[in-house]
Coordinates of C-alpha atoms in Angstrom, one line a residue:
M18 CA -179.5 84.8 -19.9
T19 CA -176.8 85.9 -22.0
S20 CA -175.1 88.4 -19.6
R21 CA -175.5 85.5 -16.7
F22 CA -173.4 83.2 -19.4
F23 CA -170.7 85.7 -20.2
T24 CA -170.5 86.4 -16.5
C25 CA -169.8 82.8 -15.9
V26 CA -167.1 82.7 -18.4
L27 CA -165.4 85.6 -17.0
A28 CA -165.5 84.2 -13.5
L29 CA -163.9 80.9 -15.0
L30 CA -161.3 82.8 -16.9
R31 CA -160.3 84.8 -13.8
F32 CA -160.1 81.5 -11.8
C33 CA -157.7 79.9 -14.5
L34 CA -155.7 82.7 -14.6
S35 CA -155.3 83.0 -10.9
S36 CA -154.7 79.4 -10.2
G37 CA -151.0 79.7 -10.4
S38 CA -150.6 77.1 -13.3
Y39 CA -147.4 77.4 -15.2
A40 CA -146.2 76.6 -18.8
P41 CA -142.6 75.4 -19.3
Q42 CA -141.5 78.7 -20.2
T43 CA -142.8 80.6 -17.0
L44 CA -141.7 78.7 -14.5
P45 CA -140.0 80.9 -12.0
D46 CA -136.2 81.2 -11.6
I47 CA -134.2 81.1 -8.6
G48 CA -133.8 85.0 -8.4
D49 CA -137.5 85.6 -9.1
A50 CA -138.6 87.6 -5.6
E51 CA -142.2 86.2 -5.5
F52 CA -140.8 82.7 -5.7
I53 CA -138.3 83.4 -2.8
Q54 CA -140.7 84.8 -0.6
K55 CA -143.1 81.6 -1.1
C56 CA -140.6 79.1 -0.5
V57 CA -139.5 81.2 2.8
S58 CA -142.7 82.0 4.1
E59 CA -144.3 78.3 3.5
H60 CA -141.4 76.9 5.5
N61 CA -141.6 79.0 8.3
R62 CA -145.4 78.9 8.5
F63 CA -145.1 75.0 9.1
R64 CA -141.8 75.6 11.4
S65 CA -143.8 78.0 13.5
G66 CA -146.8 76.0 13.9
V67 CA -145.4 72.5 15.2
S68 CA -147.2 70.4 17.6
P69 CA -145.8 69.9 20.2
Q70 CA -144.4 73.3 20.4
A71 CA -140.8 74.0 19.7
S72 CA -138.5 76.2 22.0
N73 CA -135.6 76.3 19.7
M74 CA -137.0 76.7 16.2
L75 CA -134.6 78.8 14.0
Y76 CA -136.3 81.4 11.5
M77 CA -135.3 80.0 7.8
S78 CA -134.1 82.6 5.6
W79 CA -132.9 82.5 1.8
D80 CA -129.6 81.1 0.7
P81 CA -128.6 81.8 -2.8
D82 CA -125.8 79.0 -3.2
L83 CA -128.5 76.4 -1.8
A84 CA -130.7 77.6 -4.7
K85 CA -127.7 77.3 -7.2
T86 CA -127.2 73.7 -5.9
A87 CA -131.0 73.1 -5.9
K88 CA -131.2 74.4 -9.8
A89 CA -128.2 72.0 -10.7
W90 CA -129.5 69.0 -9.3
A91 CA -133.2 69.9 -10.8
K92 CA -131.9 70.0 -14.1
R93 CA -130.7 66.6 -14.2
C94 CA -134.4 65.4 -14.2
Q95 CA -133.7 62.6 -11.8
F96 CA -136.3 61.7 -8.9
K97 CA -133.3 60.8 -6.5
H98 CA -131.0 62.7 -4.0
N99 CA -128.1 64.9 -4.7
T100 CA -125.1 62.3 -4.3
Y101 CA -122.9 65.2 -3.2
L102 CA -124.7 66.3 -0.2
K103 CA -122.6 64.9 2.5
E104 CA -119.5 65.8 0.6
P105 CA -118.1 68.9 2.3
G106 CA -117.2 71.7 -0.3
Q107 CA -119.3 69.9 -3.2
T108 CA -122.5 71.4 -2.7
H109 CA -121.8 74.4 -0.6
P110 CA -118.9 76.8 0.2
R111 CA -119.7 77.0 3.9
F112 CA -122.3 74.1 5.2
T113 CA -120.3 71.0 5.4
S114 CA -123.4 68.9 4.7
V115 CA -126.7 70.1 2.9
G116 CA -130.3 68.6 3.4
E117 CA -132.9 68.0 0.2
N118 CA -136.4 67.3 -0.5
I119 CA -137.5 66.9 -3.6
W120 CA -141.1 67.0 -5.4
T121 CA -141.8 65.8 -8.9
G122 CA -145.6 66.3 -10.4
S123 CA -147.3 67.2 -13.4
L124 CA -146.3 70.5 -14.5
S125 CA -150.3 71.9 -14.6
I126 CA -150.7 71.2 -10.7
F127 CA -147.5 72.6 -9.4
S128 CA -147.2 75.5 -7.0
V129 CA -144.5 76.3 -4.0
E130 CA -147.4 76.0 -1.4
G131 CA -148.7 72.5 -2.6
A132 CA -145.4 70.8 -3.3
I133 CA -144.2 72.1 0.6
N134 CA -147.4 71.3 1.8
S135 CA -147.1 67.6 0.8
W136 CA -143.8 67.4 2.4
Y137 CA -145.2 68.7 5.6
K138 CA -148.4 66.3 5.4
E139 CA -146.1 63.4 6.3
V140 CA -146.4 64.6 10.2
N141 CA -149.6 62.4 10.2
D142 CA -147.0 59.7 10.0
Y143 CA -144.3 61.1 12.7
S144 CA -144.7 60.5 16.4
Y145 CA -142.7 62.9 18.4
T146 CA -142.9 60.8 21.4
T147 CA -140.9 58.2 19.9
N148 CA -139.3 59.9 17.2
S149 CA -140.4 57.3 14.8
C150 CA -142.4 57.4 11.3
T151 CA -144.9 54.9 10.3
R152 CA -144.3 55.4 6.9
V153 CA -142.0 58.1 5.2
C154 CA -141.7 61.3 6.9
G155 CA -138.2 62.5 6.4
H156 CA -139.5 65.4 4.0
Y157 CA -141.7 66.7 7.2
T158 CA -138.6 66.3 9.6
Q159 CA -136.4 68.3 7.6
I160 CA -138.6 71.1 7.2
V161 CA -139.0 71.5 11.0
W162 CA -135.5 70.5 11.9
A163 CA -134.6 73.3 14.4
Q164 CA -131.0 74.3 13.6
S165 CA -131.4 74.2 9.7
Y166 CA -131.9 78.0 9.3
K167 CA -131.1 78.3 5.1
V168 CA -133.0 77.1 2.3
G169 CA -132.5 77.6 -1.2
C170 CA -135.2 75.7 -3.8
A171 CA -135.5 75.7 -7.6
V172 CA -137.9 74.3 -10.2
H173 CA -137.1 72.9 -13.7
F174 CA -139.3 71.7 -16.2
C175 CA -138.5 68.3 -17.2
P176 CA -140.4 66.4 -20.3
T177 CA -139.5 63.2 -18.8
V178 CA -137.7 62.7 -14.9
Q179 CA -135.5 59.2 -14.4
Y180 CA -137.3 56.8 -11.8
F181 CA -140.7 58.8 -12.3
S182 CA -143.5 57.6 -14.6
G183 CA -145.0 60.9 -15.7
T184 CA -144.1 63.2 -18.3
N185 CA -144.1 66.9 -18.7
A186 CA -143.2 67.3 -15.3
A187 CA -142.2 70.4 -12.3
H188 CA -139.3 69.2 -10.7
F189 CA -139.1 71.1 -7.4
V190 CA -135.7 70.8 -5.0
C191 CA -135.2 72.7 -1.9
N192 CA -131.7 72.4 -0.3
Y193 CA -131.1 73.0 3.4
G194 CA -128.5 74.2 5.5
P195 CA -126.9 72.6 7.8
A196 CA -128.6 69.4 6.8
G197 CA -131.3 67.7 9.4
N198 CA -132.3 64.2 9.8
Y199 CA -129.8 62.8 12.0
G200 CA -131.5 60.6 14.3
W201 CA -132.4 62.5 17.1
H202 CA -135.8 64.8 17.6
P203 CA -136.3 67.6 15.1
Y204 CA -136.4 70.3 17.6
E205 CA -136.9 70.8 21.5
T206 CA -139.9 71.4 23.2
G207 CA -141.1 74.1 25.4
A208 CA -142.4 77.5 25.5
A209 CA -141.7 79.2 21.9
C210 CA -138.4 80.9 21.8
S211 CA -137.7 79.8 25.3
K212 CA -134.4 78.4 24.0
C213 CA -133.5 81.1 21.4
K214 CA -130.2 82.4 23.1
G215 CA -130.6 86.0 22.7
D216 CA -132.3 86.0 19.3
Q217 CA -135.5 88.0 18.7
C218 CA -138.7 86.0 19.0
A219 CA -140.7 86.5 15.9
D220 CA -144.0 84.3 15.3
R221 CA -142.5 81.6 17.8
L222 CA -139.2 81.4 15.9
C223 CA -136.1 82.4 16.9
R224 CA -134.7 85.0 14.5
N225 CA -131.3 86.9 14.1
T226 CA -130.6 89.8 11.7
E227 CA -126.9 88.6 11.4
R228 CA -128.1 85.0 10.6
D229 CA -131.1 86.1 8.1
K230 CA -128.5 88.0 6.1
V231 CA -128.2 86.9 2.3
I232 CA -124.6 85.9 1.9
S233 CA -123.2 87.4 -1.4
K234 CA -123.8 85.3 -4.7
Y235 CA -119.9 85.7 -5.0
H236 CA -117.6 82.6 -4.6
R237 CA -114.0 83.9 -2.8
C238 CA -111.4 83.5 -5.0
F239 CA -108.0 81.6 -3.7
C240 CA -105.3 82.6 -6.0
F241 CA -101.9 81.7 -5.5
N242 CA -98.7 82.6 -7.3
L243 CA -96.7 79.4 -9.1
L244 CA -93.6 78.8 -10.2
P245 CA -93.4 77.9 -13.8
S246 CA -93.0 74.5 -12.8
A247 CA -95.9 74.2 -10.6
Q248 CA -99.0 72.6 -11.6
L249 CA -102.6 73.6 -10.1
H250 CA -104.8 70.4 -9.7
L251 CA -108.7 71.1 -9.5
K252 CA -111.0 68.4 -7.8
T253 CA -113.4 67.9 -10.4
S254 CA -117.0 67.5 -9.8
A255 CA -120.0 65.9 -11.6
L256 CA -122.4 68.7 -10.3
F257 CA -120.5 72.1 -10.5
S258 CA -118.4 73.7 -13.4
F259 CA -115.2 75.4 -13.0
Q260 CA -113.7 78.5 -14.7
V261 CA -110.4 79.6 -15.6
I262 CA -109.2 82.6 -13.6
P263 CA -107.2 85.3 -15.7
S264 CA -104.0 86.4 -14.5
G265 CA -103.5 89.5 -12.6
I266 CA -106.5 88.6 -10.0
Q267 CA -105.3 89.5 -6.3
P268 CA -105.9 87.0 -3.6
G269 CA -109.0 87.5 -2.2
T270 CA -111.0 88.6 -4.9
D271 CA -114.9 88.2 -5.2
L272 CA -115.7 86.6 -8.7
P273 CA -119.4 86.6 -9.7
V274 CA -120.7 82.9 -10.4
M275 CA -121.2 82.7 -14.2
S276 CA -122.6 79.1 -14.2
T277 CA -125.9 77.7 -12.7
A278 CA -123.6 76.5 -9.7
F279 CA -120.1 77.2 -9.2
L280 CA -117.3 76.0 -6.6
W281 CA -113.8 75.7 -6.8
S282 CA -111.9 73.0 -4.8
F283 CA -108.0 73.0 -4.8

């Protein structure tokens, strides 16, 4: 009887340790390899399994700059969308517009898989035939937006979240490039990969090794030699911080990103 009791206790401990629950200090950072893999694989799992089948669904890969933007916005602990998403140069150095999904809930129940699955479940409220929703379905359509091929996500612990009634929350944000949800169908139907345009077909997704490359985590420095009387005006942003560039740096130099999210606008 005693041995059976301890066996049950050990089984319960194994379940708790493997359940994926987090403490505030153990939430993964945007550079965590397992976190990145989960974010990418979950998105592609849903993208490859759409119904009706997609003929032009691009494979989605990780983008560090999108992840930095997601992290910067998640740290604000607000249950609302980034107000700079449609402003060119404000949220990403290459994509002129960026998409976004947000999940907020109790820290004890957070998992990457659970959050992304909750967005995908909106498929039940979406009709491909009419391209319309009976309720909210924009999270789903962004996940399966065929031409969104980059993703970057971040999760942040928030004791409270503005516009959310709960406390001790995991605030999970994913950003997408280029943005989806433009009013037309999220993808084209047909035989899988039949409209890949030269890409490889991998698990019903159009994959291109050049497109999949992780772009450098550096921003390009545009440096100018100014006359003593000239003034350099920086376009400020409430989302990003700026760094003063020391003298002597040559034009075109790659500089490491030192802050959570970083862009220069001249």
